[in-house]
Short mmCIF file of C-alpha atoms and ligand atoms in Angstrom, two decimals:
data_model
loop_
_atom_site.label_atom_id
_atom_site.label_comp_id
_atom_site.label_asym_id
_atom_site.label_seq_id
_atom_site.Cartn_x
_atom_site.Cartn_y
_atom_site.Cartn_z
CA MET A 1 86.49 -101.40 -97.91
CA THR A 2 89.21 -100.18 -100.22
CA ASN A 3 90.36 -96.62 -100.17
CA SER A 4 88.89 -96.01 -103.57
CA PHE A 5 90.16 -92.47 -103.88
CA PHE A 6 93.66 -93.78 -104.04
CA ASP A 7 92.96 -96.09 -106.96
CA GLY A 8 94.20 -93.46 -109.34
CA GLY A 9 97.74 -93.99 -108.10
CA PRO A 10 100.23 -91.86 -106.22
CA GLY A 11 99.22 -88.67 -108.05
CA ARG A 12 96.36 -88.43 -105.58
CA THR A 13 93.68 -88.51 -108.20
CA GLY A 14 90.56 -90.63 -108.34
CA GLY A 15 87.65 -90.46 -105.93
CA MET A 16 83.96 -89.95 -106.51
CA ALA A 17 82.92 -87.12 -108.84
CA VAL A 18 81.46 -84.13 -106.98
CA GLU A 19 78.24 -84.45 -109.01
CA ARG A 20 77.82 -88.02 -107.82
CA VAL A 21 78.59 -86.99 -104.23
CA ASP A 22 75.69 -84.53 -104.47
CA GLN A 23 73.38 -87.36 -105.54
CA VAL A 24 74.58 -89.75 -102.85
CA LEU A 25 74.36 -87.18 -100.06
CA GLY A 26 71.02 -85.96 -101.45
CA GLU A 27 69.61 -89.32 -100.43
CA PHE A 28 70.99 -89.03 -96.91
CA SER A 29 68.24 -88.05 -94.51
CA PHE A 30 67.71 -88.22 -90.81
CA PRO A 31 64.60 -87.25 -88.91
CA LEU A 32 64.77 -84.27 -86.58
CA GLY A 33 61.99 -83.59 -84.08
CA VAL A 34 60.39 -80.32 -83.08
CA GLU A 35 60.44 -78.32 -79.87
CA ARG A 36 59.02 -75.13 -78.41
CA THR A 37 61.46 -72.30 -77.89
CA ASP A 38 61.31 -69.00 -76.07
CA LEU A 39 60.75 -65.97 -78.23
CA HIS A 40 64.10 -64.47 -77.23
CA ALA A 41 65.81 -67.63 -78.50
CA ALA A 42 63.75 -67.91 -81.69
CA LEU A 43 66.01 -65.90 -84.00
CA GLY A 44 67.39 -68.11 -86.78
CA ARG A 45 65.19 -71.09 -85.95
CA VAL A 46 62.97 -72.77 -88.54
CA LEU A 47 59.25 -72.64 -87.83
CA ALA A 48 57.58 -76.05 -87.55
CA GLU A 49 54.00 -74.79 -87.46
CA SER A 50 51.89 -72.45 -89.52
CA VAL A 51 51.01 -69.34 -87.53
CA LEU A 52 47.60 -67.74 -88.09
CA ALA A 53 46.26 -64.36 -87.10
CA ASP A 54 44.33 -64.74 -83.84
CA ARG A 55 42.26 -61.63 -84.69
CA PRO A 56 42.11 -59.15 -87.55
CA VAL A 57 45.30 -57.21 -88.29
CA PRO A 58 45.05 -54.42 -87.32
CA PRO A 59 42.50 -55.31 -84.66
CA TYR A 60 40.69 -51.95 -84.84
CA ASN A 61 40.54 -48.95 -87.13
CA ARG A 62 43.90 -47.58 -86.07
CA VAL A 63 44.65 -43.90 -86.30
CA CYS A 64 48.03 -43.61 -88.00
CA MET A 65 48.72 -39.86 -87.75
CA ASP A 66 48.42 -37.41 -84.90
CA GLY A 67 45.64 -35.02 -85.94
CA TYR A 68 41.88 -34.75 -86.08
CA ALA A 69 39.34 -37.43 -86.93
CA LEU A 70 36.12 -36.44 -88.61
CA CYS A 71 33.50 -37.60 -91.07
CA SER A 72 34.65 -36.84 -94.62
CA SER A 73 31.08 -36.14 -95.79
CA SER A 74 30.97 -33.05 -93.54
CA PHE A 75 33.93 -31.65 -95.43
CA GLY A 76 32.10 -32.30 -98.65
CA LYS A 77 29.67 -29.61 -97.52
CA ARG A 78 32.55 -27.13 -97.74
CA GLN A 79 32.92 -26.94 -94.02
CA THR A 80 36.44 -26.01 -92.93
CA GLU A 81 35.97 -25.13 -89.27
CA TYR A 82 35.26 -27.84 -86.74
CA VAL A 83 34.30 -28.01 -83.09
CA ILE A 84 36.53 -30.42 -81.19
CA HIS A 85 34.31 -32.76 -79.16
CA GLY A 86 36.98 -34.68 -77.35
CA GLU A 87 40.27 -36.52 -77.51
CA ALA A 88 41.08 -40.13 -78.38
CA ARG A 89 44.48 -41.34 -77.19
CA ALA A 90 46.26 -44.63 -77.86
CA GLY A 91 45.19 -47.17 -75.27
CA GLU A 92 41.73 -45.71 -74.71
CA VAL A 93 38.51 -47.57 -75.48
CA GLU A 94 36.61 -46.69 -78.64
CA LYS A 95 34.87 -43.33 -78.47
CA SER A 96 31.99 -41.89 -80.52
CA LEU A 97 31.60 -38.65 -82.41
CA LEU A 98 27.93 -37.86 -81.90
CA ASP A 99 27.92 -34.59 -83.88
CA PRO A 100 28.64 -35.45 -87.54
CA GLN A 101 29.82 -31.86 -88.17
CA GLY A 102 32.36 -32.00 -85.32
CA CYS A 103 35.73 -33.68 -84.89
CA PHE A 104 37.95 -35.51 -82.37
CA GLU A 105 41.55 -34.77 -81.58
CA VAL A 106 43.33 -38.11 -82.09
CA MET A 107 46.79 -39.60 -81.55
CA THR A 108 48.64 -42.29 -83.52
CA GLY A 109 47.63 -45.72 -82.26
CA ALA A 110 44.19 -44.63 -81.00
CA VAL A 111 40.96 -46.33 -82.04
CA LEU A 112 39.27 -44.18 -84.67
CA PRO A 113 36.14 -42.81 -82.96
CA LEU A 114 32.82 -44.14 -84.24
CA GLY A 115 31.24 -41.71 -86.67
CA CYS A 116 34.63 -40.71 -88.16
CA ASP A 117 36.18 -42.08 -91.34
CA THR A 118 39.27 -39.98 -91.90
CA VAL A 119 42.15 -38.33 -90.07
CA ILE A 120 43.70 -34.99 -91.02
CA PRO A 121 47.31 -34.67 -89.87
CA VAL A 122 47.80 -31.94 -87.29
CA GLU A 123 50.21 -30.10 -89.60
CA ARG A 124 47.37 -29.65 -92.11
CA THR A 125 45.17 -27.83 -89.60
CA THR A 126 45.18 -24.59 -87.61
CA ARG A 127 44.08 -24.63 -84.01
CA LEU A 128 41.74 -21.66 -83.57
CA ASP A 129 41.14 -21.99 -79.82
CA ALA A 130 40.67 -24.63 -77.13
CA SER A 131 37.64 -26.14 -78.84
CA ARG A 132 37.96 -25.31 -82.55
CA MET A 133 40.27 -25.99 -85.49
CA ARG A 134 40.35 -25.18 -89.20
CA VAL A 135 41.19 -27.66 -91.94
CA GLU A 136 43.88 -26.38 -94.33
CA VAL A 137 43.46 -28.88 -97.17
CA SER A 138 41.38 -28.59 -100.32
CA GLU A 139 40.19 -32.16 -100.45
CA LEU A 140 39.74 -35.08 -98.12
CA SER A 141 39.36 -38.76 -98.84
CA PRO A 142 37.58 -41.24 -96.60
CA GLY A 143 39.98 -43.73 -95.04
CA ALA A 144 43.01 -41.44 -95.24
CA ASN A 145 45.47 -41.95 -92.37
CA VAL A 146 43.39 -44.77 -90.98
CA HIS A 147 44.84 -48.29 -90.88
CA ALA A 148 41.53 -50.09 -91.32
CA LEU A 149 40.51 -53.05 -89.18
CA GLY A 150 41.58 -56.32 -90.87
CA ARG A 151 43.18 -54.59 -93.84
CA ASP A 152 46.49 -56.50 -93.58
CA ARG A 153 45.16 -59.92 -92.47
CA ARG A 154 41.75 -61.26 -91.52
CA ALA A 155 41.35 -63.41 -88.39
CA HIS A 156 42.66 -66.97 -89.11
CA ASP A 157 44.65 -65.87 -92.17
CA GLU A 158 48.15 -67.37 -92.29
CA VAL A 159 50.86 -64.89 -91.36
CA LEU A 160 53.90 -67.21 -91.07
CA PRO A 161 54.12 -70.42 -93.10
CA ILE A 162 55.62 -73.62 -91.81
CA GLY A 163 59.32 -73.84 -92.70
CA ARG A 164 59.93 -70.08 -92.51
CA ARG A 165 63.29 -69.18 -91.00
CA LEU A 166 62.74 -66.69 -88.21
CA GLY A 167 64.51 -63.39 -88.79
CA PRO A 168 63.95 -60.17 -86.86
CA VAL A 169 60.67 -59.27 -88.58
CA GLU A 170 59.29 -62.77 -88.09
CA VAL A 171 60.14 -62.66 -84.38
CA ALA A 172 58.26 -59.36 -84.13
CA ALA A 173 55.31 -60.89 -86.02
CA LEU A 174 55.20 -63.81 -83.57
CA ALA A 175 55.15 -61.39 -80.64
CA SER A 176 52.38 -59.43 -82.31
CA LEU A 177 50.32 -62.60 -82.66
CA GLY A 178 50.92 -63.62 -79.04
CA ILE A 179 53.09 -66.64 -79.90
CA THR A 180 55.61 -66.66 -77.06
CA LYS A 181 56.68 -70.31 -77.50
CA PRO A 182 56.86 -70.97 -81.24
CA LEU A 183 57.19 -74.57 -82.40
CA VAL A 184 60.51 -74.89 -84.24
CA ARG A 185 62.58 -77.66 -85.80
CA HIS A 186 65.15 -79.27 -83.53
CA ARG A 187 68.73 -78.36 -83.98
CA PRO A 188 70.82 -81.51 -84.28
CA ARG A 189 73.28 -82.21 -81.48
CA VAL A 190 76.66 -81.67 -83.12
CA VAL A 191 80.14 -82.53 -81.92
CA VAL A 192 83.23 -81.31 -83.78
CA VAL A 193 86.28 -83.43 -83.09
CA SER A 194 89.91 -82.83 -83.85
CA SER A 195 92.28 -85.75 -84.05
CA GLY A 196 96.03 -85.92 -84.22
CA ASP A 197 98.77 -86.19 -81.62
CA GLU A 198 100.53 -83.06 -82.93
CA LEU A 199 97.59 -80.85 -81.91
CA VAL A 200 97.24 -78.90 -78.69
CA PRO A 201 94.37 -76.67 -77.52
CA PRO A 202 94.74 -73.00 -78.54
CA GLN A 203 95.30 -71.92 -74.93
CA THR A 204 98.30 -74.28 -74.59
CA GLU A 205 101.79 -73.09 -75.51
CA PRO A 206 102.80 -75.52 -78.30
CA LEU A 207 106.17 -77.25 -78.30
CA ALA A 208 108.34 -76.96 -81.41
CA HIS A 209 106.77 -80.06 -83.00
CA GLN A 210 103.19 -79.19 -82.12
CA VAL A 211 100.46 -76.99 -83.67
CA ARG A 212 97.30 -75.57 -82.19
CA GLN A 213 93.91 -77.07 -83.02
CA SER A 214 92.23 -74.60 -85.28
CA ASN A 215 89.91 -76.53 -87.58
CA VAL A 216 87.35 -77.35 -84.93
CA TRP A 217 86.99 -73.66 -84.10
CA GLY A 218 86.47 -72.74 -87.74
CA ILE A 219 84.03 -75.59 -88.28
CA ALA A 220 82.01 -74.73 -85.17
CA ALA A 221 81.94 -71.05 -86.15
CA SER A 222 80.72 -71.94 -89.63
CA LEU A 223 77.93 -74.11 -88.20
CA GLU A 224 76.91 -71.38 -85.81
CA ALA A 225 76.91 -68.76 -88.56
CA ALA A 226 74.58 -70.99 -90.59
CA GLY A 227 72.07 -71.07 -87.74
CA LEU A 228 72.85 -74.49 -86.31
CA GLY A 229 73.69 -73.29 -82.83
CA ARG A 230 76.84 -73.98 -80.87
CA ALA A 231 78.53 -77.31 -81.40
CA GLU A 232 80.50 -79.18 -78.75
CA LEU A 233 84.27 -79.28 -79.35
CA LEU A 234 86.35 -82.33 -78.46
CA HIS A 235 89.79 -83.71 -79.18
CA VAL A 236 90.84 -87.33 -79.59
CA SER A 237 94.30 -88.84 -79.78
CA ASP A 238 95.56 -91.06 -82.58
CA GLU A 239 95.85 -93.98 -80.15
CA GLU A 240 93.48 -96.72 -81.26
CA ALA A 241 91.91 -97.91 -78.00
CA THR A 242 91.18 -94.38 -76.76
CA LEU A 243 89.91 -93.37 -80.16
CA ARG A 244 87.55 -96.34 -80.23
CA GLN A 245 86.22 -95.56 -76.75
CA ASN A 246 85.72 -91.84 -77.49
CA LEU A 247 83.99 -92.49 -80.79
CA THR A 248 81.62 -95.01 -79.22
CA GLU A 249 80.51 -92.40 -76.71
CA MET A 250 80.13 -89.70 -79.36
CA LEU A 251 78.04 -91.88 -81.66
CA ASP A 252 75.71 -92.42 -78.76
CA ALA A 253 75.41 -88.79 -77.67
CA PHE A 254 75.34 -86.81 -80.92
CA GLU A 255 73.31 -86.85 -84.12
CA ILE A 256 76.14 -85.27 -86.10
CA VAL A 257 79.79 -86.16 -85.55
CA ILE A 258 82.20 -84.04 -87.56
CA LEU A 259 85.79 -85.20 -87.34
CA SER A 260 88.77 -83.42 -88.73
CA GLY A 261 91.97 -85.23 -89.57
CA GLY A 262 92.82 -88.89 -89.54
CA VAL A 263 90.97 -89.90 -92.73
CA SER A 264 93.84 -89.75 -95.16
CA MET A 265 96.31 -92.48 -96.09
CA GLY A 266 98.82 -92.11 -93.25
CA LYS A 267 99.68 -95.00 -90.97
CA TRP A 268 97.83 -93.26 -88.11
CA ASP A 269 94.80 -92.25 -90.11
CA LEU A 270 92.70 -94.82 -88.29
CA LEU A 271 89.29 -93.20 -88.32
CA PRO A 272 87.67 -94.95 -91.30
CA SER A 273 88.49 -98.46 -90.12
CA ILE A 274 87.51 -97.78 -86.50
CA LEU A 275 84.26 -96.09 -87.52
CA THR A 276 83.24 -99.00 -89.73
CA SER A 277 84.07 -101.46 -86.96
CA LEU A 278 81.71 -99.45 -84.70
CA GLY A 279 78.84 -99.96 -87.14
CA VAL A 280 79.10 -96.71 -89.06
CA VAL A 281 78.26 -97.49 -92.69
CA GLN A 282 80.66 -95.84 -95.10
CA ILE A 283 78.88 -93.79 -97.75
CA LEU A 284 81.90 -92.40 -99.47
CA HIS A 285 85.64 -92.08 -99.06
CA GLY A 286 87.53 -89.91 -101.47
CA VAL A 287 86.15 -87.19 -103.72
CA ALA A 288 87.62 -86.04 -107.04
CA GLN A 289 88.14 -82.51 -105.77
CA GLN A 290 90.88 -80.15 -104.75
CA PRO A 291 91.19 -79.47 -101.91
CA GLY A 292 89.51 -82.17 -99.87
CA LEU A 293 90.27 -85.46 -101.65
CA PRO A 294 90.26 -87.69 -98.50
CA LEU A 295 86.70 -86.77 -97.35
CA TRP A 296 84.98 -89.68 -95.59
CA ILE A 297 81.25 -89.81 -94.87
CA GLY A 298 79.22 -92.46 -93.09
CA LYS A 299 75.86 -93.15 -91.51
CA ALA A 300 75.89 -93.85 -87.78
CA PRO A 301 74.06 -96.88 -86.36
CA LYS A 302 71.34 -94.57 -84.98
CA GLY A 303 70.93 -92.87 -88.36
CA GLY A 304 73.06 -89.78 -87.73
CA LEU A 305 75.82 -88.37 -89.87
CA VAL A 306 79.53 -89.00 -89.38
CA ALA A 307 81.75 -86.75 -91.47
CA GLY A 308 85.49 -87.32 -91.53
CA LEU A 309 86.93 -84.12 -92.95
CA PRO A 310 90.57 -83.95 -93.99
CA GLY A 311 92.86 -82.39 -91.40
CA ASN A 312 94.36 -79.75 -93.63
CA PRO A 313 92.60 -76.54 -92.61
CA VAL A 314 91.62 -75.37 -96.10
CA SER A 315 90.35 -78.84 -97.00
CA ALA A 316 88.37 -79.14 -93.77
CA MET A 317 86.57 -75.83 -94.24
CA THR A 318 85.96 -76.48 -97.94
CA CYS A 319 84.52 -79.96 -97.41
CA LEU A 320 82.29 -78.64 -94.64
CA ALA A 321 80.88 -75.81 -96.72
CA ARG A 322 80.54 -77.76 -99.97
CA HIS A 323 79.26 -81.13 -98.74
CA ILE A 324 78.15 -80.99 -95.11
CA HIS A 325 76.26 -77.70 -94.95
CA PRO A 326 73.90 -78.61 -97.84
CA LEU A 327 73.10 -81.90 -96.13
CA LEU A 328 72.42 -80.12 -92.84
CA GLU A 329 70.32 -77.50 -94.63
CA ARG A 330 68.07 -80.23 -96.00
CA ALA A 331 67.81 -81.94 -92.60
CA THR A 332 67.05 -78.79 -90.64
CA GLY A 333 65.08 -76.74 -93.17
CA LEU A 334 67.65 -73.95 -93.08
CA PRO A 335 67.95 -72.04 -96.37
CA SER A 336 70.70 -72.88 -98.83
CA ARG A 337 73.79 -70.70 -98.51
CA LYS A 338 74.89 -71.31 -102.10
CA GLN A 339 74.85 -68.30 -104.43
CA ARG A 340 75.82 -67.49 -108.02
CA ILE A 341 78.63 -64.98 -108.39
CA GLU A 342 80.73 -63.63 -111.24
CA ILE A 343 84.46 -64.13 -110.99
CA ALA A 344 86.67 -61.11 -111.47
CA GLU A 345 89.58 -63.09 -112.95
CA SER A 346 89.87 -66.15 -115.16
CA VAL A 347 90.54 -69.53 -113.52
CA GLN A 348 91.97 -72.73 -114.95
CA ARG A 349 89.96 -75.95 -114.79
CA SER A 350 91.59 -79.19 -113.61
CA VAL A 351 91.37 -82.43 -115.54
CA GLY A 352 89.27 -85.05 -113.72
CA LYS A 353 88.66 -83.06 -110.55
CA THR A 354 86.58 -80.18 -109.30
CA ARG A 355 88.49 -77.19 -108.01
CA PHE A 356 87.30 -75.05 -105.15
CA VAL A 357 88.95 -71.64 -105.40
CA PRO A 358 88.87 -69.34 -102.36
CA VAL A 359 87.56 -65.86 -103.15
CA ARG A 360 87.03 -62.54 -101.50
CA TRP A 361 84.22 -60.17 -102.32
CA ASP A 362 84.59 -57.11 -104.47
CA LEU A 363 81.57 -55.47 -102.89
CA GLU A 364 81.47 -52.49 -105.20
CA ARG A 365 81.27 -54.56 -108.37
CA LEU A 366 79.64 -57.57 -106.71
CA ARG A 367 82.27 -59.93 -108.01
CA ALA A 368 84.44 -62.63 -106.50
CA ILE A 369 88.19 -62.16 -106.63
CA PRO A 370 90.22 -65.38 -106.44
CA VAL A 371 92.59 -65.55 -103.48
CA LYS A 372 95.97 -67.22 -104.02
CA ILE A 373 96.91 -69.62 -101.26
CA ASP A 374 99.87 -71.88 -100.71
CA GLY A 375 98.10 -75.25 -100.74
CA SER A 376 95.53 -76.71 -98.39
CA GLY A 377 97.60 -76.10 -95.27
CA ASP A 378 97.62 -72.32 -95.77
CA TRP A 379 94.99 -71.29 -93.22
CA ALA A 380 96.59 -67.87 -92.89
CA GLY A 381 96.03 -67.24 -96.61
CA LEU A 382 92.30 -67.67 -96.15
CA VAL A 383 91.99 -64.73 -93.80
CA GLY A 384 89.74 -62.15 -95.46
CA SER A 385 88.22 -64.61 -97.92
CA ALA A 386 84.44 -65.08 -97.90
CA GLY A 387 84.22 -68.61 -99.25
CA PHE A 388 85.05 -70.29 -102.54
CA VAL A 389 83.74 -70.81 -106.04
CA GLN A 390 83.32 -74.18 -107.71
CA VAL A 391 85.25 -74.80 -110.92
CA ASP A 392 84.01 -77.96 -112.65
CA PRO A 393 86.54 -80.40 -114.17
CA GLY A 394 87.83 -79.77 -117.65
CA THR A 395 90.78 -78.60 -119.68
CA GLU A 396 89.87 -75.04 -120.63
CA VAL A 397 90.05 -71.74 -118.78
CA VAL A 398 86.93 -70.25 -117.18
CA ALA A 399 86.79 -66.66 -118.40
CA SER A 400 86.62 -63.66 -116.11
CA GLY A 401 82.98 -62.56 -115.71
CA THR A 402 81.62 -66.13 -115.74
CA SER A 403 79.04 -66.89 -113.04
CA LEU A 404 79.96 -69.77 -110.76
CA ASP A 405 78.48 -71.37 -107.65
CA PHE A 406 79.76 -69.66 -104.53
CA TYR A 407 79.78 -71.25 -101.07
CA PRO A 408 80.44 -69.09 -98.01
CA TRP A 409 82.65 -70.32 -95.18
P1 AMP B 501 95.61 -85.43 -91.25
O1 AMP B 501 94.37 -85.33 -92.12
O2 AMP B 501 95.28 -85.95 -89.89
O3 AMP B 501 96.68 -86.21 -91.94
O4 AMP B 501 96.14 -83.95 -91.08
C1 AMP B 501 96.60 -83.20 -92.17
C2 AMP B 501 97.26 -81.93 -91.69
O5 AMP B 501 96.27 -81.09 -91.07
C3 AMP B 501 98.33 -82.12 -90.66
O6 AMP B 501 99.38 -81.20 -90.92
C4 AMP B 501 97.65 -81.78 -89.36
O7 AMP B 501 98.54 -81.31 -88.38
C5 AMP B 501 96.67 -80.72 -89.77
N1 AMP B 501 95.50 -80.72 -88.89
C6 AMP B 501 94.76 -81.79 -88.57
N2 AMP B 501 93.76 -81.45 -87.75
C7 AMP B 501 93.90 -80.13 -87.49
C8 AMP B 501 93.19 -79.19 -86.68
N3 AMP B 501 92.12 -79.55 -85.95
N4 AMP B 501 93.60 -77.91 -86.67
C9 AMP B 501 94.68 -77.55 -87.41
N5 AMP B 501 95.38 -78.39 -88.19
C10 AMP B 501 95.01 -79.66 -88.22
MG1 MG B 502 96.36 -86.65 -88.29
#
């Protein structure tokens, strides 16, 4: 396989158009199973079953104000003073008002006593003595302050559709419906691998010629923020035999292998050739984009994804957000993170390649302000940025105020 992205010559142009990459990766699919999860671990997961109401919602005529329950037709007879026949508290069985001219003292959450159809809030009444109260309103409507049985959902109505991502309110809804082990889509097993003999773990004091591994931490954090859970982090050396051995094991153990570094044109950028020799089928190598030209993507023998991201930190994060996240969103059912956003300054297009321009948010004016960085190695320059906007190829300038696609880190 030729390194097609280099065909354009030493100017580092060429590579597959971003539009075409979207098509090619749009066809990439891999099946993910389902599993049951505990409710306390359900946040952020994607529901794999439709959840129905097991009984009407609410399940009884629920009093929704502290006050007095009575029959509104008695009030229609101009009665304003009522004898209190009893009390209905939350958690008590249904009671009955036998005297249609009387009332019940009721608390929020109680079952509305039989024979009553309305609740007057306590602040709209005057307590006359231990057994009597006066209503201080001029009119009364049946059903007021009563959350009627089945008003929100009938029994067997759908409350949560299949594919819904579980946020806080969905978790509460599941609890309310008694679903303590919701069926959710699997999260793929992901390993994020750094490669390069100049790299040391962040806890190691680097020598003068060494740098700390940072990409894998950023990549794993981005995956976690998107709802994919915590990825495994590993490091491999540039030495061929070890690399081959490590990759063989990873391809066996993980559905998604995300590598950073070692896919460019250097003498020790061995990943593409080793991966293909291990049966990974190359899907693309080289994208007409800046940053991130050397991106390599393949399909593992077991059907999983192998992504070889460039080692430069800005390129690695950009390729992940622009090309890998959308693919993972489709596979897992997670919602797309892409948004449209206006840019607060003009940006220049590039001929023949898509630019990805880091931006920070202007939250007051809801605009994206381009962030100037010193090339794709400038990880420090990215601090404070929220993601990047996509600037399609061309010759002209994109005017300030234009809406562009935004991808968060
Ligand atoms: P490579 O793609 O392997 O040629 O690496 C390009 C540049 O990115 C080199 O300067 C590497 O030191 C740097 N780099 C590669 N991987 C990482 C990493 N995991 N963390 C930080 N920098 C990296
Ligand atoms: Mg390297």
